[in-house]
PDB file of C-alpha atoms in Angstrom:
ATOM      1  CA  ALA J  74     -70.868   0.825 -16.592  1.00  0.00           C
ATOM      2  CA  GLN J  75     -67.245   1.106 -17.573  1.00  0.00           C
ATOM      3  CA  SER J  76     -64.610   3.814 -17.539  1.00  0.00           C
ATOM      4  CA  VAL J  77     -61.094   4.319 -18.827  1.00  0.00           C
ATOM      5  CA  THR J  78     -58.387   6.447 -17.250  1.00  0.00           C
ATOM      6  CA  GLN J  79     -55.372   7.723 -19.094  1.00  0.00           C
ATOM      7  CA  LEU J  80     -53.594   9.807 -16.485  1.00  0.00           C
ATOM      8  CA  ASP J  81     -50.970  11.284 -18.788  1.00  0.00           C
ATOM      9  CA  SER J  82     -52.358  13.780 -21.276  1.00  0.00           C
ATOM     10  CA  GLN J  83     -48.932  14.368 -22.829  1.00  0.00           C
ATOM     11  CA  VAL J  84     -45.746  12.311 -22.837  1.00  0.00           C
ATOM     12  CA  PRO J  85     -42.566  13.792 -24.333  1.00  0.00           C
ATOM     13  CA  VAL J  86     -39.785  11.310 -25.040  1.00  0.00           C
ATOM     14  CA  PHE J  87     -36.532  11.419 -26.949  1.00  0.00           C
ATOM     15  CA  GLU J  88     -36.156   9.433 -30.123  1.00  0.00           C
ATOM     16  CA  GLU J  89     -34.924   5.870 -29.555  1.00  0.00           C
ATOM     17  CA  ALA J  90     -35.880   6.006 -25.862  1.00  0.00           C
ATOM     18  CA  PRO J  91     -38.476   3.626 -24.387  1.00  0.00           C
ATOM     19  CA  VAL J  92     -41.992   4.772 -23.584  1.00  0.00           C
ATOM     20  CA  GLU J  93     -44.956   3.571 -21.566  1.00  0.00           C
ATOM     21  CA  LEU J  94     -48.439   4.995 -21.928  1.00  0.00           C
ATOM     22  CA  ARG J  95     -50.649   4.093 -19.014  1.00  0.00           C
ATOM     23  CA  CYS J  96     -54.226   2.913 -19.139  1.00  0.00           C
ATOM     24  CA  ASN J  97     -56.437   1.760 -16.306  1.00  0.00           C
ATOM     25  CA  TYR J  98     -60.043   0.733 -16.616  1.00  0.00           C
ATOM     26  CA  SER J  99     -63.020  -0.007 -14.446  1.00  0.00           C
ATOM     27  CA  SER J 100     -65.816  -2.394 -15.344  1.00  0.00           C
ATOM     28  CA  SER J 101     -68.288  -4.663 -13.601  1.00  0.00           C
ATOM     29  CA  VAL J 102     -68.067  -7.216 -16.432  1.00  0.00           C
ATOM     30  CA  SER J 103     -65.330  -8.759 -18.508  1.00  0.00           C
ATOM     31  CA  VAL J 104     -64.016  -6.472 -21.216  1.00  0.00           C
ATOM     32  CA  TYR J 105     -62.173  -6.361 -24.480  1.00  0.00           C
ATOM     33  CA  LEU J 106     -59.289  -3.883 -24.533  1.00  0.00           C
ATOM     34  CA  PHE J 107     -57.969  -1.748 -27.368  1.00  0.00           C
ATOM     35  CA  TRP J 108     -55.369   0.848 -28.182  1.00  0.00           C
ATOM     36  CA  TYR J 109     -56.134   3.199 -31.062  1.00  0.00           C
ATOM     37  CA  VAL J 110     -53.731   5.733 -32.570  1.00  0.00           C
ATOM     38  CA  GLN J 111     -54.647   9.046 -34.173  1.00  0.00           C
ATOM     39  CA  TYR J 112     -52.162  10.856 -36.385  1.00  0.00           C
ATOM     40  CA  PRO J 113     -52.690  14.592 -36.947  1.00  0.00           C
ATOM     41  CA  ASN J 114     -55.833  15.432 -38.908  1.00  0.00           C
ATOM     42  CA  GLN J 115     -56.812  11.814 -39.307  1.00  0.00           C
ATOM     43  CA  GLY J 116     -59.309   9.395 -37.842  1.00  0.00           C
ATOM     44  CA  LEU J 117     -58.415   6.761 -35.296  1.00  0.00           C
ATOM     45  CA  GLN J 118     -56.961   3.440 -36.341  1.00  0.00           C
ATOM     46  CA  LEU J 119     -56.562   0.273 -34.330  1.00  0.00           C
ATOM     47  CA  LEU J 120     -53.062  -0.317 -32.979  1.00  0.00           C
ATOM     48  CA  LEU J 121     -53.659  -3.522 -31.034  1.00  0.00           C
ATOM     49  CA  LYS J 122     -56.329  -5.338 -29.077  1.00  0.00           C
ATOM     50  CA  TYR J 123     -56.818  -7.940 -26.390  1.00  0.00           C
ATOM     51  CA  LEU J 124     -59.806 -10.217 -26.773  1.00  0.00           C
ATOM     52  CA  SER J 125     -58.680 -13.409 -25.054  1.00  0.00           C
ATOM     53  CA  GLY J 126     -55.709 -15.747 -24.732  1.00  0.00           C
ATOM     54  CA  SER J 127     -52.191 -14.463 -24.185  1.00  0.00           C
ATOM     55  CA  THR J 128     -52.228 -11.321 -22.074  1.00  0.00           C
ATOM     56  CA  LEU J 129     -49.344  -9.809 -24.056  1.00  0.00           C
ATOM     57  CA  VAL J 130     -50.360  -8.459 -27.438  1.00  0.00           C
ATOM     58  CA  GLU J 131     -48.178  -6.831 -30.054  1.00  0.00           C
ATOM     59  CA  SER J 132     -48.606  -4.497 -33.003  1.00  0.00           C
ATOM     60  CA  ILE J 133     -46.798  -4.696 -36.313  1.00  0.00           C
ATOM     61  CA  ASN J 134     -44.802  -1.534 -35.595  1.00  0.00           C
ATOM     62  CA  GLY J 135     -43.200  -2.588 -32.325  1.00  0.00           C
ATOM     63  CA  PHE J 136     -45.757  -1.559 -29.704  1.00  0.00           C
ATOM     64  CA  GLU J 137     -46.977  -4.041 -27.128  1.00  0.00           C
ATOM     65  CA  ALA J 138     -49.513  -4.013 -24.335  1.00  0.00           C
ATOM     66  CA  GLU J 139     -50.156  -6.359 -21.470  1.00  0.00           C
ATOM     67  CA  PHE J 140     -53.540  -7.050 -19.952  1.00  0.00           C
ATOM     68  CA  ASN J 141     -53.273  -7.163 -16.185  1.00  0.00           C
ATOM     69  CA  LYS J 142     -56.606  -8.223 -14.757  1.00  0.00           C
ATOM     70  CA  SER J 143     -55.648  -7.820 -11.100  1.00  0.00           C
ATOM     71  CA  GLN J 144     -54.480  -4.254 -11.646  1.00  0.00           C
ATOM     72  CA  THR J 145     -57.155  -3.531 -14.279  1.00  0.00           C
ATOM     73  CA  SER J 146     -54.488  -2.090 -16.535  1.00  0.00           C
ATOM     74  CA  PHE J 147     -53.553  -2.275 -20.203  1.00  0.00           C
ATOM     75  CA  HIS J 148     -50.388  -0.179 -20.511  1.00  0.00           C
ATOM     76  CA  LEU J 149     -48.834   0.409 -23.914  1.00  0.00           C
ATOM     77  CA  ARG J 150     -45.069   0.125 -24.316  1.00  0.00           C
ATOM     78  CA  LYS J 151     -42.429   0.495 -26.975  1.00  0.00           C
ATOM     79  CA  PRO J 152     -38.735  -0.132 -26.307  1.00  0.00           C
ATOM     80  CA  SER J 153     -37.468   2.446 -28.806  1.00  0.00           C
ATOM     81  CA  VAL J 154     -39.660   5.181 -30.280  1.00  0.00           C
ATOM     82  CA  HIS J 155     -39.328   6.819 -33.665  1.00  0.00           C
ATOM     83  CA  ILE J 156     -40.291  10.279 -34.821  1.00  0.00           C
ATOM     84  CA  SER J 157     -43.133   8.720 -36.783  1.00  0.00           C
ATOM     85  CA  ASP J 158     -44.699   7.495 -33.532  1.00  0.00           C
ATOM     86  CA  THR J 159     -45.692  11.063 -32.680  1.00  0.00           C
ATOM     87  CA  ALA J 160     -49.477  10.851 -32.393  1.00  0.00           C
ATOM     88  CA  GLU J 161     -52.316  10.685 -29.899  1.00  0.00           C
ATOM     89  CA  TYR J 162     -53.062   7.293 -28.377  1.00  0.00           C
ATOM     90  CA  PHE J 163     -56.430   6.243 -27.026  1.00  0.00           C
ATOM     91  CA  CYS J 164     -57.114   3.324 -24.752  1.00  0.00           C
ATOM     92  CA  ALA J 165     -60.591   1.836 -25.062  1.00  0.00           C
ATOM     93  CA  VAL J 166     -62.704  -0.917 -23.532  1.00  0.00           C
ATOM     94  CA  SER J 167     -65.908  -2.658 -24.453  1.00  0.00           C
ATOM     95  CA  PRO J 168     -67.881  -5.308 -22.580  1.00  0.00           C
ATOM     96  CA  HIS J 169     -67.869  -8.882 -23.767  1.00  0.00           C
ATOM     97  CA  SER J 170     -70.799  -9.183 -26.125  1.00  0.00           C
ATOM     98  CA  GLY J 171     -71.543 -10.095 -29.678  1.00  0.00           C
ATOM     99  CA  GLY J 172     -72.468  -7.517 -32.229  1.00  0.00           C
ATOM    100  CA  TYR J 173     -72.667  -3.858 -31.349  1.00  0.00           C
ATOM    101  CA  GLN J 174     -69.718  -2.701 -29.306  1.00  0.00           C
ATOM    102  CA  LYS J 175     -70.353  -0.101 -26.640  1.00  0.00           C
ATOM    103  CA  VAL J 176     -66.822   1.215 -26.633  1.00  0.00           C
ATOM    104  CA  THR J 177     -65.635   3.614 -23.948  1.00  0.00           C
ATOM    105  CA  PHE J 178     -62.580   5.655 -24.862  1.00  0.00           C
ATOM    106  CA  GLY J 179     -60.044   7.265 -22.599  1.00  0.00           C
ATOM    107  CA  THR J 180     -59.212  10.936 -22.947  1.00  0.00           C
ATOM    108  CA  GLY J 181     -56.056  10.223 -24.922  1.00  0.00           C
ATOM    109  CA  THR J 182     -52.296  10.616 -24.445  1.00  0.00           C
ATOM    110  CA  LYS J 183     -50.281  12.734 -26.846  1.00  0.00           C
ATOM    111  CA  LEU J 184     -46.908  11.152 -27.489  1.00  0.00           C
ATOM    112  CA  GLN J 185     -44.334  13.675 -28.645  1.00  0.00           C
ATOM    113  CA  VAL J 186     -41.084  12.173 -29.868  1.00  0.00           C
ATOM    114  CA  ILE J 187     -38.213  14.631 -29.647  1.00  0.00           C
ATOM    115  CA  PRO J 188     -35.359  14.329 -32.159  1.00  0.00           C
TER     116      PRO J 188
ATOM    117  CA  ASP G 998     -58.730   0.801 -45.144  1.00  0.00           C
ATOM    118  CA  ALA G 999     -62.425   0.229 -44.623  1.00  0.00           C
ATOM    119  CA  GLY G1000     -63.447   2.791 -47.231  1.00  0.00           C
ATOM    120  CA  ILE G1001     -65.180   5.324 -45.018  1.00  0.00           C
ATOM    121  CA  THR G1002     -65.731   8.846 -46.219  1.00  0.00           C
ATOM    122  CA  GLN G1003     -67.299  11.782 -44.449  1.00  0.00           C
ATOM    123  CA  SER G1004     -68.750  14.921 -45.932  1.00  0.00           C
ATOM    124  CA  PRO G1005     -68.265  17.751 -45.582  1.00  0.00           C
ATOM    125  CA  ARG G1006     -64.790  17.691 -44.081  1.00  0.00           C
ATOM    126  CA  HIS G1007     -65.110  21.202 -42.741  1.00  0.00           C
ATOM    127  CA  LYS G1008     -68.159  23.343 -42.070  1.00  0.00           C
ATOM    128  CA  VAL G1009     -68.848  26.652 -40.430  1.00  0.00           C
ATOM    129  CA  THR G1010     -72.452  27.401 -39.601  1.00  0.00           C
ATOM    130  CA  GLU G1011     -74.449  29.829 -37.524  1.00  0.00           C
ATOM    131  CA  THR G1012     -76.285  29.117 -34.307  1.00  0.00           C
ATOM    132  CA  GLY G1013     -79.804  27.886 -34.920  1.00  0.00           C
ATOM    133  CA  THR G1014     -79.273  26.481 -38.387  1.00  0.00           C
ATOM    134  CA  PRO G1015     -79.761  22.790 -39.216  1.00  0.00           C
ATOM    135  CA  VAL G1016     -76.691  20.799 -40.238  1.00  0.00           C
ATOM    136  CA  THR G1017     -76.390  17.316 -41.715  1.00  0.00           C
ATOM    137  CA  LEU G1018     -73.181  15.330 -41.774  1.00  0.00           C
ATOM    138  CA  ARG G1019     -72.849  12.289 -43.985  1.00  0.00           C
ATOM    139  CA  CYS G1020     -70.919   9.091 -43.506  1.00  0.00           C
ATOM    140  CA  HIS G1021     -70.521   6.692 -46.402  1.00  0.00           C
ATOM    141  CA  GLN G1022     -68.932   3.238 -46.267  1.00  0.00           C
ATOM    142  CA  THR G1023     -68.112   0.745 -48.978  1.00  0.00           C
ATOM    143  CA  GLU G1024     -67.419  -2.270 -46.754  1.00  0.00           C
ATOM    144  CA  ASN G1025     -70.965  -3.433 -46.121  1.00  0.00           C
ATOM    145  CA  HIS G1026     -70.355  -3.248 -42.365  1.00  0.00           C
ATOM    146  CA  ARG G1027     -73.449  -3.779 -40.265  1.00  0.00           C
ATOM    147  CA  TYR G1028     -72.708  -1.397 -37.408  1.00  0.00           C
ATOM    148  CA  MET G1029     -72.114   2.332 -37.723  1.00  0.00           C
ATOM    149  CA  TYR G1030     -71.363   4.936 -35.086  1.00  0.00           C
ATOM    150  CA  TRP G1031     -71.162   8.693 -34.711  1.00  0.00           C
ATOM    151  CA  TYR G1032     -68.721  10.127 -32.171  1.00  0.00           C
ATOM    152  CA  ARG G1033     -67.654  13.604 -31.249  1.00  0.00           C
ATOM    153  CA  GLN G1034     -64.113  14.397 -30.164  1.00  0.00           C
ATOM    154  CA  ASP G1035     -63.394  17.267 -27.801  1.00  0.00           C
ATOM    155  CA  PRO G1036     -60.201  18.128 -25.920  1.00  0.00           C
ATOM    156  CA  GLY G1037     -60.127  16.486 -22.527  1.00  0.00           C
ATOM    157  CA  HIS G1038     -63.081  14.222 -23.324  1.00  0.00           C
ATOM    158  CA  GLY G1039     -61.695  11.742 -25.811  1.00  0.00           C
ATOM    159  CA  LEU G1040     -64.396  10.317 -28.044  1.00  0.00           C
ATOM    160  CA  ARG G1041     -68.001  10.205 -26.937  1.00  0.00           C
ATOM    161  CA  LEU G1042     -70.713   8.221 -28.645  1.00  0.00           C
ATOM    162  CA  ILE G1043     -73.615  10.233 -30.050  1.00  0.00           C
ATOM    163  CA  HIS G1044     -75.712   7.611 -31.847  1.00  0.00           C
ATOM    164  CA  TYR G1045     -75.191   4.217 -33.364  1.00  0.00           C
ATOM    165  CA  SER G1046     -76.888   1.941 -35.871  1.00  0.00           C
ATOM    166  CA  TYR G1047     -77.134  -1.831 -35.891  1.00  0.00           C
ATOM    167  CA  GLY G1048     -78.820  -2.108 -39.262  1.00  0.00           C
ATOM    168  CA  VAL G1049     -80.862  -0.255 -41.841  1.00  0.00           C
ATOM    169  CA  LYS G1050     -83.428   1.892 -40.031  1.00  0.00           C
ATOM    170  CA  ASP G1051     -82.212   0.533 -36.685  1.00  0.00           C
ATOM    171  CA  THR G1052     -80.589   3.208 -34.558  1.00  0.00           C
ATOM    172  CA  ASP G1053     -80.177   4.045 -30.890  1.00  0.00           C
ATOM    173  CA  LYS G1054     -78.830   6.771 -28.648  1.00  0.00           C
ATOM    174  CA  GLY G1055     -75.379   7.042 -27.223  1.00  0.00           C
ATOM    175  CA  GLU G1056     -74.192   8.987 -24.201  1.00  0.00           C
ATOM    176  CA  VAL G1057     -74.390  12.498 -25.722  1.00  0.00           C
ATOM    177  CA  SER G1058     -77.394  12.294 -28.040  1.00  0.00           C
ATOM    178  CA  ASP G1059     -79.258  15.455 -26.994  1.00  0.00           C
ATOM    179  CA  GLY G1060     -79.611  17.828 -29.937  1.00  0.00           C
ATOM    180  CA  TYR G1061     -78.713  15.182 -32.513  1.00  0.00           C
ATOM    181  CA  SER G1062     -80.688  12.799 -34.681  1.00  0.00           C
ATOM    182  CA  VAL G1063     -79.601  10.131 -37.134  1.00  0.00           C
ATOM    183  CA  SER G1064     -80.948   8.157 -40.033  1.00  0.00           C
ATOM    184  CA  ARG G1065     -79.813   5.099 -41.916  1.00  0.00           C
ATOM    185  CA  SER G1066     -81.877   4.308 -44.987  1.00  0.00           C
ATOM    186  CA  LYS G1067     -79.148   2.268 -46.690  1.00  0.00           C
ATOM    187  CA  THR G1068     -76.394   0.052 -45.340  1.00  0.00           C
ATOM    188  CA  GLU G1069     -73.720   2.345 -46.699  1.00  0.00           C
ATOM    189  CA  ASP G1070     -74.991   5.708 -45.444  1.00  0.00           C
ATOM    190  CA  PHE G1071     -75.396   7.048 -41.910  1.00  0.00           C
ATOM    191  CA  LEU G1072     -76.505  10.659 -41.515  1.00  0.00           C
ATOM    192  CA  LEU G1073     -76.096  12.825 -38.436  1.00  0.00           C
ATOM    193  CA  THR G1074     -78.344  15.873 -38.135  1.00  0.00           C
ATOM    194  CA  LEU G1075     -78.058  18.786 -35.773  1.00  0.00           C
ATOM    195  CA  GLU G1076     -81.596  20.119 -35.799  1.00  0.00           C
ATOM    196  CA  SER G1077     -80.617  23.565 -34.523  1.00  0.00           C
ATOM    197  CA  ALA G1078     -76.903  23.966 -34.087  1.00  0.00           C
ATOM    198  CA  THR G1079     -75.497  25.464 -30.890  1.00  0.00           C
ATOM    199  CA  SER G1080     -71.990  26.637 -30.041  1.00  0.00           C
ATOM    200  CA  SER G1081     -71.588  23.653 -27.702  1.00  0.00           C
ATOM    201  CA  GLN G1082     -71.790  21.421 -30.759  1.00  0.00           C
ATOM    202  CA  THR G1083     -68.585  22.855 -32.172  1.00  0.00           C
ATOM    203  CA  SER G1084     -66.457  19.746 -32.376  1.00  0.00           C
ATOM    204  CA  VAL G1085     -64.801  17.196 -34.601  1.00  0.00           C
ATOM    205  CA  TYR G1086     -67.213  14.462 -35.605  1.00  0.00           C
ATOM    206  CA  PHE G1087     -66.092  10.961 -36.492  1.00  0.00           C
ATOM    207  CA  CYS G1088     -68.018   8.188 -38.099  1.00  0.00           C
ATOM    208  CA  ALA G1089     -66.969   4.592 -37.488  1.00  0.00           C
ATOM    209  CA  THR G1090     -68.041   1.220 -38.787  1.00  0.00           C
ATOM    210  CA  GLN G1091     -67.731  -2.311 -37.529  1.00  0.00           C
ATOM    211  CA  SER G1092     -68.381  -5.609 -39.216  1.00  0.00           C
ATOM    212  CA  SER G1093     -70.648  -8.245 -37.723  1.00  0.00           C
ATOM    213  CA  GLY G1094     -67.657 -10.570 -37.368  1.00  0.00           C
ATOM    214  CA  GLN G1095     -65.700 -11.254 -34.225  1.00  0.00           C
ATOM    215  CA  ASN G1096     -62.699  -8.962 -34.580  1.00  0.00           C
ATOM    216  CA  TYR G1097     -64.503  -6.083 -32.809  1.00  0.00           C
ATOM    217  CA  GLU G1098     -62.384  -3.478 -34.576  1.00  0.00           C
ATOM    218  CA  GLN G1099     -63.965  -0.133 -35.367  1.00  0.00           C
ATOM    219  CA  TYR G1100     -62.874   1.639 -38.550  1.00  0.00           C
ATOM    220  CA  PHE G1101     -62.924   5.409 -38.490  1.00  0.00           C
ATOM    221  CA  GLY G1102     -63.542   8.013 -41.132  1.00  0.00           C
ATOM    222  CA  PRO G1103     -61.319  11.104 -41.507  1.00  0.00           C
ATOM    223  CA  GLY G1104     -63.613  13.349 -39.463  1.00  0.00           C
ATOM    224  CA  THR G1105     -65.648  16.504 -39.982  1.00  0.00           C
ATOM    225  CA  ARG G1106     -64.618  19.687 -38.228  1.00  0.00           C
ATOM    226  CA  LEU G1107     -67.767  21.662 -37.414  1.00  0.00           C
ATOM    227  CA  THR G1108     -67.693  25.209 -36.098  1.00  0.00           C
ATOM    228  CA  VAL G1109     -70.898  26.821 -34.878  1.00  0.00           C
ATOM    229  CA  THR G1110     -70.635  30.610 -34.584  1.00  0.00           C
TER     230      THR G1110
END
């Protein structure tokens, strides 16, 4: 079994300030890690993922996340947020396997960027 | 975009009535999923499909059934809707490749009165 904890349900931050959205997971097997973003009234879309290799992964719009196996964390960071980053962010994990992905999602963190 | 559409986008129905939600994809992805999204719960898997006529239950499958007669269509049926099934429903697809990304539809907001 696996679980994902996103302790912060809402994170307000001023525009151009840095932000960190926290994600911790629990699993008895090795996992793949994901961050999805959901803009208002839309479906989720993949922001970034860790499958293997370098533990630091980046998105095209300036977000990054680092897989920390010892702390079972996959925190999402951005050094300077923009108004357009206002959205809900979901951390997710799935066990290493081919094919069907049994993905477990966290409860989400709403990022509110304040002008 | 993976070309996923859901219909209807909004529906209001009465308790006890059957409801069918449709997910249609144009990407020829092998795997399809139905989730529900509720405040404080994130997304929870209802059912999934790993091929035509091949489906299985997720963590919150009670009261729901699914069918997949074609690769592109995945139907979710609430046999007798209850107020606890008021939610936003998302369909997702995934290719059989190794990128493990799920592609989500725009969602269906269902209200059971």
